[in-house]
Tab-separated table of C-alpha atoms in Angstrom:
chain	number	residue	atom	x	y	z
A	135	MET	CA	-14.442	110.327	109.379
A	136	VAL	CA	-16.126	108.027	111.874
A	137	GLN	CA	-13.929	107.553	114.932
A	138	LYS	CA	-13.317	103.862	115.517
A	139	ALA	CA	-14.518	102.202	118.688
A	140	ASP	CA	-13.176	98.968	120.126
A	141	LYS	CA	-16.166	96.749	119.438
A	142	ILE	CA	-19.267	96.378	117.257
A	143	TRP	CA	-22.162	94.166	118.336
A	144	PHE	CA	-22.735	91.745	115.458
A	145	ASP	CA	-25.416	89.022	115.548
A	146	GLY	CA	-25.237	88.711	119.308
A	147	GLN	CA	-21.470	88.910	119.709
A	148	LEU	CA	-19.085	91.787	120.396
A	149	VAL	CA	-16.408	91.709	117.705
A	150	PRO	CA	-13.423	93.990	117.023
A	151	TRP	CA	-14.335	96.998	114.860
A	152	ASP	CA	-12.163	95.920	111.915
A	153	GLU	CA	-13.579	92.384	111.931
A	154	ALA	CA	-17.249	93.405	111.574
A	155	ASN	CA	-17.342	92.498	107.886
A	156	VAL	CA	-19.799	91.022	105.358
A	157	HIS	CA	-19.547	89.219	102.016
A	158	VAL	CA	-19.676	91.265	98.803
A	159	LEU	CA	-22.785	89.293	97.756
A	160	THR	CA	-24.723	90.447	100.804
A	161	HIS	CA	-28.263	90.906	99.481
A	162	THR	CA	-28.745	94.352	101.015
A	163	LEU	CA	-25.584	95.645	99.339
A	164	HIS	CA	-27.237	94.963	95.979
A	165	TYR	CA	-30.898	95.735	96.629
A	166	GLY	CA	-30.958	98.211	99.533
A	167	VAL	CA	-33.327	96.493	101.962
A	168	ALA	CA	-32.032	97.297	105.425
A	169	VAL	CA	-33.541	99.151	108.359
A	170	PHE	CA	-31.658	101.300	110.810
A	171	GLU	CA	-31.908	103.815	113.617
A	172	GLY	CA	-29.961	106.865	114.687
A	173	ILE	CA	-29.839	107.254	118.465
A	174	ARG	CA	-27.865	109.587	120.706
A	175	CYS	CA	-26.481	109.196	124.183
A	176	TYR	CA	-25.477	112.186	126.281
A	177	LYS	CA	-23.270	112.961	129.241
A	178	CYS	CA	-25.638	114.284	131.892
A	179	THR	CA	-24.909	117.147	134.257
A	180	ASP	CA	-24.840	114.765	137.236
A	181	GLY	CA	-21.918	112.879	135.678
A	182	SER	CA	-23.932	109.907	134.440
A	183	SER	CA	-24.603	108.991	130.807
A	184	ALA	CA	-27.999	108.267	129.269
A	185	VAL	CA	-29.554	107.197	125.980
A	186	PHE	CA	-32.321	109.508	124.809
A	187	ARG	CA	-35.681	107.840	124.135
A	188	LEU	CA	-34.197	104.372	123.721
A	189	LYS	CA	-37.561	102.563	123.796
A	190	GLU	CA	-39.068	104.749	121.077
A	191	HIS	CA	-36.057	104.240	118.829
A	192	VAL	CA	-36.050	100.481	119.288
A	193	ASP	CA	-39.807	100.351	118.680
A	194	ARG	CA	-39.369	102.267	115.414
A	195	PHE	CA	-36.518	99.935	114.443
A	196	PHE	CA	-38.882	96.973	114.697
A	197	ASP	CA	-41.757	98.843	113.061
A	198	SER	CA	-39.482	99.640	110.101
A	199	ALA	CA	-38.523	95.971	109.828
A	200	LYS	CA	-42.185	94.944	109.821
A	201	ALA	CA	-42.914	97.386	106.996
A	202	VAL	CA	-40.405	95.599	104.742
A	203	GLU	CA	-41.298	92.078	105.991
A	204	MET	CA	-37.994	91.598	107.771
A	205	ASN	CA	-38.029	89.425	110.884
A	206	ILE	CA	-35.306	90.615	113.237
A	207	PRO	CA	-33.967	87.508	115.046
A	208	PHE	CA	-33.762	89.283	118.402
A	209	THR	CA	-36.364	90.743	120.725
A	210	ARG	CA	-36.763	94.425	121.445
A	211	GLU	CA	-35.434	93.809	124.931
A	212	GLU	CA	-32.352	92.051	123.545
A	213	ILE	CA	-31.604	94.919	121.151
A	214	SER	CA	-32.050	97.493	123.924
A	215	ALA	CA	-29.705	95.535	126.189
A	216	ALA	CA	-27.197	95.121	123.349
A	217	ILE	CA	-27.145	98.887	122.757
A	218	LEU	CA	-26.284	99.530	126.392
A	219	GLU	CA	-23.716	96.707	126.374
A	220	THR	CA	-21.993	98.165	123.306
A	221	LEU	CA	-21.853	101.633	124.854
A	222	LYS	CA	-20.314	100.220	128.003
A	223	VAL	CA	-17.671	98.088	126.296
A	224	ASN	CA	-16.666	101.069	124.139
A	225	ARG	CA	-16.693	103.350	127.186
A	226	LEU	CA	-18.688	105.938	125.257
A	227	GLU	CA	-19.995	108.664	127.547
A	228	GLN	CA	-21.626	110.628	124.752
A	229	GLY	CA	-22.137	109.973	121.067
A	230	TYR	CA	-24.099	108.199	118.379
A	231	ILE	CA	-25.615	104.726	118.162
A	232	ARG	CA	-26.421	102.979	114.874
A	233	PRO	CA	-28.451	99.735	114.951
A	234	LEU	CA	-28.810	98.191	111.485
A	235	ALA	CA	-30.643	95.058	110.343
A	236	PHE	CA	-29.896	93.792	106.847
A	237	ILE	CA	-30.339	90.774	104.572
A	238	GLY	CA	-27.258	88.601	104.345
A	239	ASP	CA	-25.818	86.587	101.461
A	240	GLY	CA	-27.337	83.441	99.966
A	241	ALA	CA	-29.940	83.803	97.247
A	242	MET	CA	-29.053	86.428	94.652
A	243	GLY	CA	-31.977	88.102	92.930
A	244	VAL	CA	-34.647	90.576	93.907
A	245	HIS	CA	-36.427	88.075	96.167
A	246	PRO	CA	-34.195	87.443	99.205
A	247	GLY	CA	-35.490	83.923	99.802
A	248	ASP	CA	-34.301	82.519	103.111
A	249	ASN	CA	-31.209	84.682	103.378
A	250	PRO	CA	-30.362	85.372	107.025
A	251	ILE	CA	-31.313	88.642	108.706
A	252	ARG	CA	-28.208	90.059	110.316
A	253	VAL	CA	-28.007	92.802	112.935
A	254	ILE	CA	-25.226	95.143	114.008
A	255	ILE	CA	-24.951	97.904	116.591
A	256	ALA	CA	-22.142	100.419	116.204
A	257	THR	CA	-21.341	103.390	118.440
A	258	TRP	CA	-18.976	106.305	117.988
A	259	PRO	CA	-18.357	109.870	119.202
A	260	TRP	CA	-20.247	112.414	117.087
A	261	GLY	CA	-20.752	116.111	117.628
A	262	ALA	CA	-23.238	118.449	115.948
A	263	TYR	CA	-24.316	116.918	112.615
A	264	LEU	CA	-24.386	120.234	110.729
A	265	GLY	CA	-21.606	121.808	112.775
A	266	GLU	CA	-21.435	123.536	116.144
A	267	GLU	CA	-21.675	126.963	114.518
A	268	ALA	CA	-24.903	125.934	112.788
A	269	LEU	CA	-26.600	125.399	116.141
A	270	GLN	CA	-26.116	129.071	116.960
A	271	LYS	CA	-26.058	130.950	113.666
A	272	GLY	CA	-28.336	128.780	111.571
A	273	ILE	CA	-27.859	127.268	108.120
A	274	ARG	CA	-28.572	128.062	104.482
A	275	ILE	CA	-30.774	125.617	102.588
A	276	ARG	CA	-32.197	125.230	99.098
A	277	THR	CA	-35.257	123.492	97.724
A	278	SER	CA	-34.162	120.270	96.071
A	279	SER	CA	-34.957	119.306	92.488
A	280	PHE	CA	-35.665	115.844	93.912
A	281	THR	CA	-39.162	115.158	95.289
A	282	ARG	CA	-39.767	113.194	98.478
A	283	HIS	CA	-41.204	109.700	98.058
A	284	HIS	CA	-44.899	109.166	97.464
A	285	VAL	CA	-46.440	107.094	100.265
A	286	ASN	CA	-47.216	104.246	97.844
A	287	VAL	CA	-43.798	104.240	96.210
A	288	MET	CA	-41.732	103.606	99.339
A	289	MET	CA	-42.467	102.873	102.978
A	290	THR	CA	-42.099	106.495	104.063
A	291	LYS	CA	-42.685	105.777	107.778
A	292	ALA	CA	-39.813	103.291	107.865
A	293	LYS	CA	-36.097	104.051	108.116
A	294	VAL	CA	-35.164	101.875	105.155
A	295	ALA	CA	-31.660	102.201	103.725
A	296	GLY	CA	-32.824	102.299	100.109
A	297	ASN	CA	-35.110	105.253	100.817
A	298	TYR	CA	-32.042	107.371	101.482
A	299	VAL	CA	-30.764	107.331	97.901
A	300	ASN	CA	-33.327	110.124	97.484
A	301	SER	CA	-31.704	111.957	100.404
A	302	VAL	CA	-28.143	111.400	99.218
A	303	LEU	CA	-28.888	112.875	95.793
A	304	ALA	CA	-30.635	115.894	97.310
A	305	LYS	CA	-27.834	116.488	99.831
A	306	MET	CA	-25.081	116.262	97.201
A	307	GLU	CA	-26.974	118.693	94.978
A	308	ALA	CA	-27.397	121.220	97.805
A	309	VAL	CA	-23.772	121.013	98.946
A	310	ALA	CA	-22.483	121.300	95.370
A	311	ASP	CA	-24.490	124.520	95.026
A	312	GLY	CA	-22.987	125.966	98.211
A	313	TYR	CA	-25.806	125.247	100.662
A	314	ASP	CA	-25.717	123.338	103.943
A	315	GLU	CA	-28.810	121.200	103.467
A	316	ALA	CA	-31.686	120.457	101.088
A	317	LEU	CA	-35.382	121.103	101.600
A	318	MET	CA	-37.583	118.448	100.019
A	319	LEU	CA	-41.150	118.848	98.811
A	320	ASP	CA	-43.801	116.136	98.618
A	321	VAL	CA	-45.381	114.993	95.342
A	322	ASP	CA	-48.019	117.730	95.647
A	323	GLY	CA	-45.431	120.472	96.076
A	324	TYR	CA	-45.838	121.033	99.818
A	325	VAL	CA	-42.898	121.206	102.216
A	326	SER	CA	-42.066	117.704	103.425
A	327	GLU	CA	-38.735	117.427	105.260
A	328	ALA	CA	-34.991	117.626	104.730
A	329	THR	CA	-32.653	114.803	103.765
A	330	GLY	CA	-32.536	113.534	107.338
A	331	GLU	CA	-34.423	116.086	109.432
A	332	ASN	CA	-37.964	117.267	110.086
A	333	ILE	CA	-38.838	120.951	109.755
A	334	PHE	CA	-40.781	123.486	111.834
A	335	ILE	CA	-41.703	127.076	111.039
A	336	VAL	CA	-42.666	129.805	113.519
A	337	LYS	CA	-45.071	132.640	112.723
A	338	LYS	CA	-46.265	135.008	115.446
A	339	SER	CA	-45.096	132.476	118.078
A	340	LYS	CA	-47.220	129.705	116.528
A	341	LEU	CA	-45.369	126.577	115.396
A	342	LYS	CA	-46.260	124.556	112.337
A	343	THR	CA	-44.783	121.284	111.093
A	344	PRO	CA	-45.842	119.003	108.213
A	345	PRO	CA	-48.221	116.172	109.178
A	346	LEU	CA	-47.286	112.493	109.085
A	347	GLY	CA	-47.889	112.020	105.361
A	348	SER	CA	-44.747	111.603	103.288
A	349	ILE	CA	-42.433	112.367	106.212
A	350	LEU	CA	-40.670	110.120	108.683
A	351	GLY	CA	-42.216	110.431	112.127
A	352	GLY	CA	-39.170	111.833	113.855
A	353	ILE	CA	-38.661	111.120	117.539
A	354	THR	CA	-37.034	114.540	117.990
A	355	ARG	CA	-40.022	116.031	116.159
A	356	ASP	CA	-42.350	114.334	118.637
A	357	THR	CA	-40.179	115.537	121.522
A	358	LEU	CA	-40.368	119.151	120.370
A	359	ILE	CA	-44.121	119.028	119.772
A	360	THR	CA	-44.578	117.760	123.332
A	361	LEU	CA	-42.088	120.251	124.770
A	362	ALA	CA	-43.492	123.266	122.915
A	363	ARG	CA	-47.063	122.469	123.911
A	364	ASP	CA	-46.004	121.958	127.519
A	365	MET	CA	-44.403	125.411	127.341
A	366	GLY	CA	-47.687	126.921	126.173
A	367	TYR	CA	-47.021	127.246	122.449
A	368	ASP	CA	-49.663	126.484	119.837
A	369	VAL	CA	-48.311	123.694	117.623
A	370	VAL	CA	-50.123	122.694	114.434
A	371	GLU	CA	-49.366	119.671	112.242
A	372	GLN	CA	-50.418	121.022	108.857
A	373	ARG	CA	-49.195	121.203	105.287
A	374	PHE	CA	-47.556	124.431	104.177
A	375	THR	CA	-45.952	125.738	101.011
A	376	ARG	CA	-42.549	127.181	100.223
A	377	ASP	CA	-43.855	130.733	100.196
A	378	GLU	CA	-45.241	130.255	103.707
A	379	LEU	CA	-41.791	129.092	104.754
A	380	TYR	CA	-40.194	132.137	103.091
A	381	ALA	CA	-42.490	134.427	105.103
A	382	ALA	CA	-41.928	132.674	108.437
A	383	ASP	CA	-40.498	134.541	111.414
A	384	GLU	CA	-38.293	131.541	112.194
A	385	ALA	CA	-37.600	128.063	110.870
A	386	PHE	CA	-35.575	125.131	112.143
A	387	PHE	CA	-34.702	121.530	111.418
A	388	CYS	CA	-34.719	118.815	114.039
A	389	GLY	CA	-33.561	115.235	114.288
A	390	THR	CA	-31.450	112.923	116.391
A	391	ALA	CA	-28.309	113.911	114.488
A	392	ALA	CA	-29.236	117.555	113.776
A	393	GLU	CA	-30.821	118.091	117.217
A	394	VAL	CA	-32.389	121.606	116.855
A	395	THR	CA	-30.719	123.523	114.025
A	396	PRO	CA	-31.956	127.010	113.039
A	397	ILE	CA	-32.500	127.913	109.368
A	398	ARG	CA	-31.424	131.411	108.435
A	399	GLU	CA	-31.918	131.336	104.656
A	400	VAL	CA	-34.013	129.362	102.140
A	401	ASP	CA	-33.549	129.681	98.365
A	402	ARG	CA	-31.701	132.992	98.861
A	403	ARG	CA	-34.592	134.366	100.977
A	404	VAL	CA	-33.574	135.460	104.447
A	405	ILE	CA	-35.787	133.931	107.126
A	406	GLY	CA	-36.855	136.414	109.791
A	407	ALA	CA	-33.851	138.375	111.027
A	408	GLY	CA	-31.424	136.082	109.216
A	409	LYS	CA	-30.285	134.335	112.383
A	410	ALA	CA	-31.598	131.909	114.971
A	411	GLY	CA	-34.874	133.258	116.326
A	412	PRO	CA	-35.925	133.496	119.989
A	413	VAL	CA	-38.469	130.638	119.891
A	414	THR	CA	-35.996	128.354	118.148
A	415	MET	CA	-33.241	129.127	120.636
A	416	LEU	CA	-35.566	128.670	123.602
A	417	LEU	CA	-36.674	125.261	122.332
A	418	GLN	CA	-33.084	124.311	121.555
A	419	ASN	CA	-31.982	125.292	125.055
A	420	GLU	CA	-34.818	123.370	126.701
A	421	TYR	CA	-34.172	120.356	124.472
A	422	PHE	CA	-30.537	120.238	125.557
A	423	LYS	CA	-31.614	120.503	129.190
A	424	ILE	CA	-33.789	117.426	128.699
A	425	VAL	CA	-31.151	115.261	126.999
A	426	HIS	CA	-28.550	116.232	129.612
A	427	GLY	CA	-30.866	115.261	132.461
A	428	GLU	CA	-31.503	118.789	133.741
A	429	ASN	CA	-35.295	118.702	133.412
A	430	LEU	CA	-36.646	115.958	135.655
A	431	LYS	CA	-40.132	116.313	134.182
A	432	TYR	CA	-38.868	114.330	131.195
A	433	ALA	CA	-36.527	111.984	133.061
A	434	GLY	CA	-38.525	109.027	131.727
A	435	TRP	CA	-37.070	109.682	128.289
A	436	LEU	CA	-33.551	108.866	129.537
A	437	THR	CA	-32.060	105.395	129.988
A	438	SER	CA	-28.982	105.691	132.171
A	439	TYR	CA	-25.950	103.418	131.988
A	440	GLU	CA	-22.651	103.188	133.834
A	441	LEU	CA	-19.268	102.698	132.192
């Protein structure tokens, strides 16, 4: 269950959590056109709090809106300021931030007409998405029977709410079959991503991740590519198949919610030693140093705020 906060930012105003409501004929509720972001803030080792890569998340929020011809009635600077304001009023030192822009009520039909674009920002405490144990021991995943979207079927580079029906179905299928997460393939049968995470494999200390085709360009993915290369690793953005994944020394998912989560088993095949591998754990450790403000080389990725 999401832990309630005091306030939600709604169309420029801070309103009580239980009063942030919409009409049942809200266009997005019927047709799925909304854009959103998932952002994390962390308690830093110096006692301050900071949002990780706020600018990049807000930029993607607006890029997603452009992809679906949605004009957000606030500037990027206003949304960034509203995120920090909401964190402060809710006195949230560490947790999750969810901006969402959606089409309000008015015209009812596929074309939204002049229905208003509404925007909310919610924040709440949230720990490890796949569980604290998963960060250390790794997770079991299965290849989904559902294929990831073709690039001309949906706007695959945009975080559009309707896109995630595909993810919900794949996740429910995997969980019902006793797995932690689903692996999704693209329309050509190559590894794409998970239901809400990007994927990396490691073979002989070389990292490989799918290119920006059918996948969402994850900000954590970009962070890890930069970090790994700075650490001297060879990182390749290249398509790969399931059998290449099966034969990998290590594999891991990454994302704002999942952070860096090792994969220990895929389709009943044990990956590597069947536990989090050394490269994965090193990257995970360095990633957490960055988000907690311990690596000043990447301090520009943190936006501090005071409660």
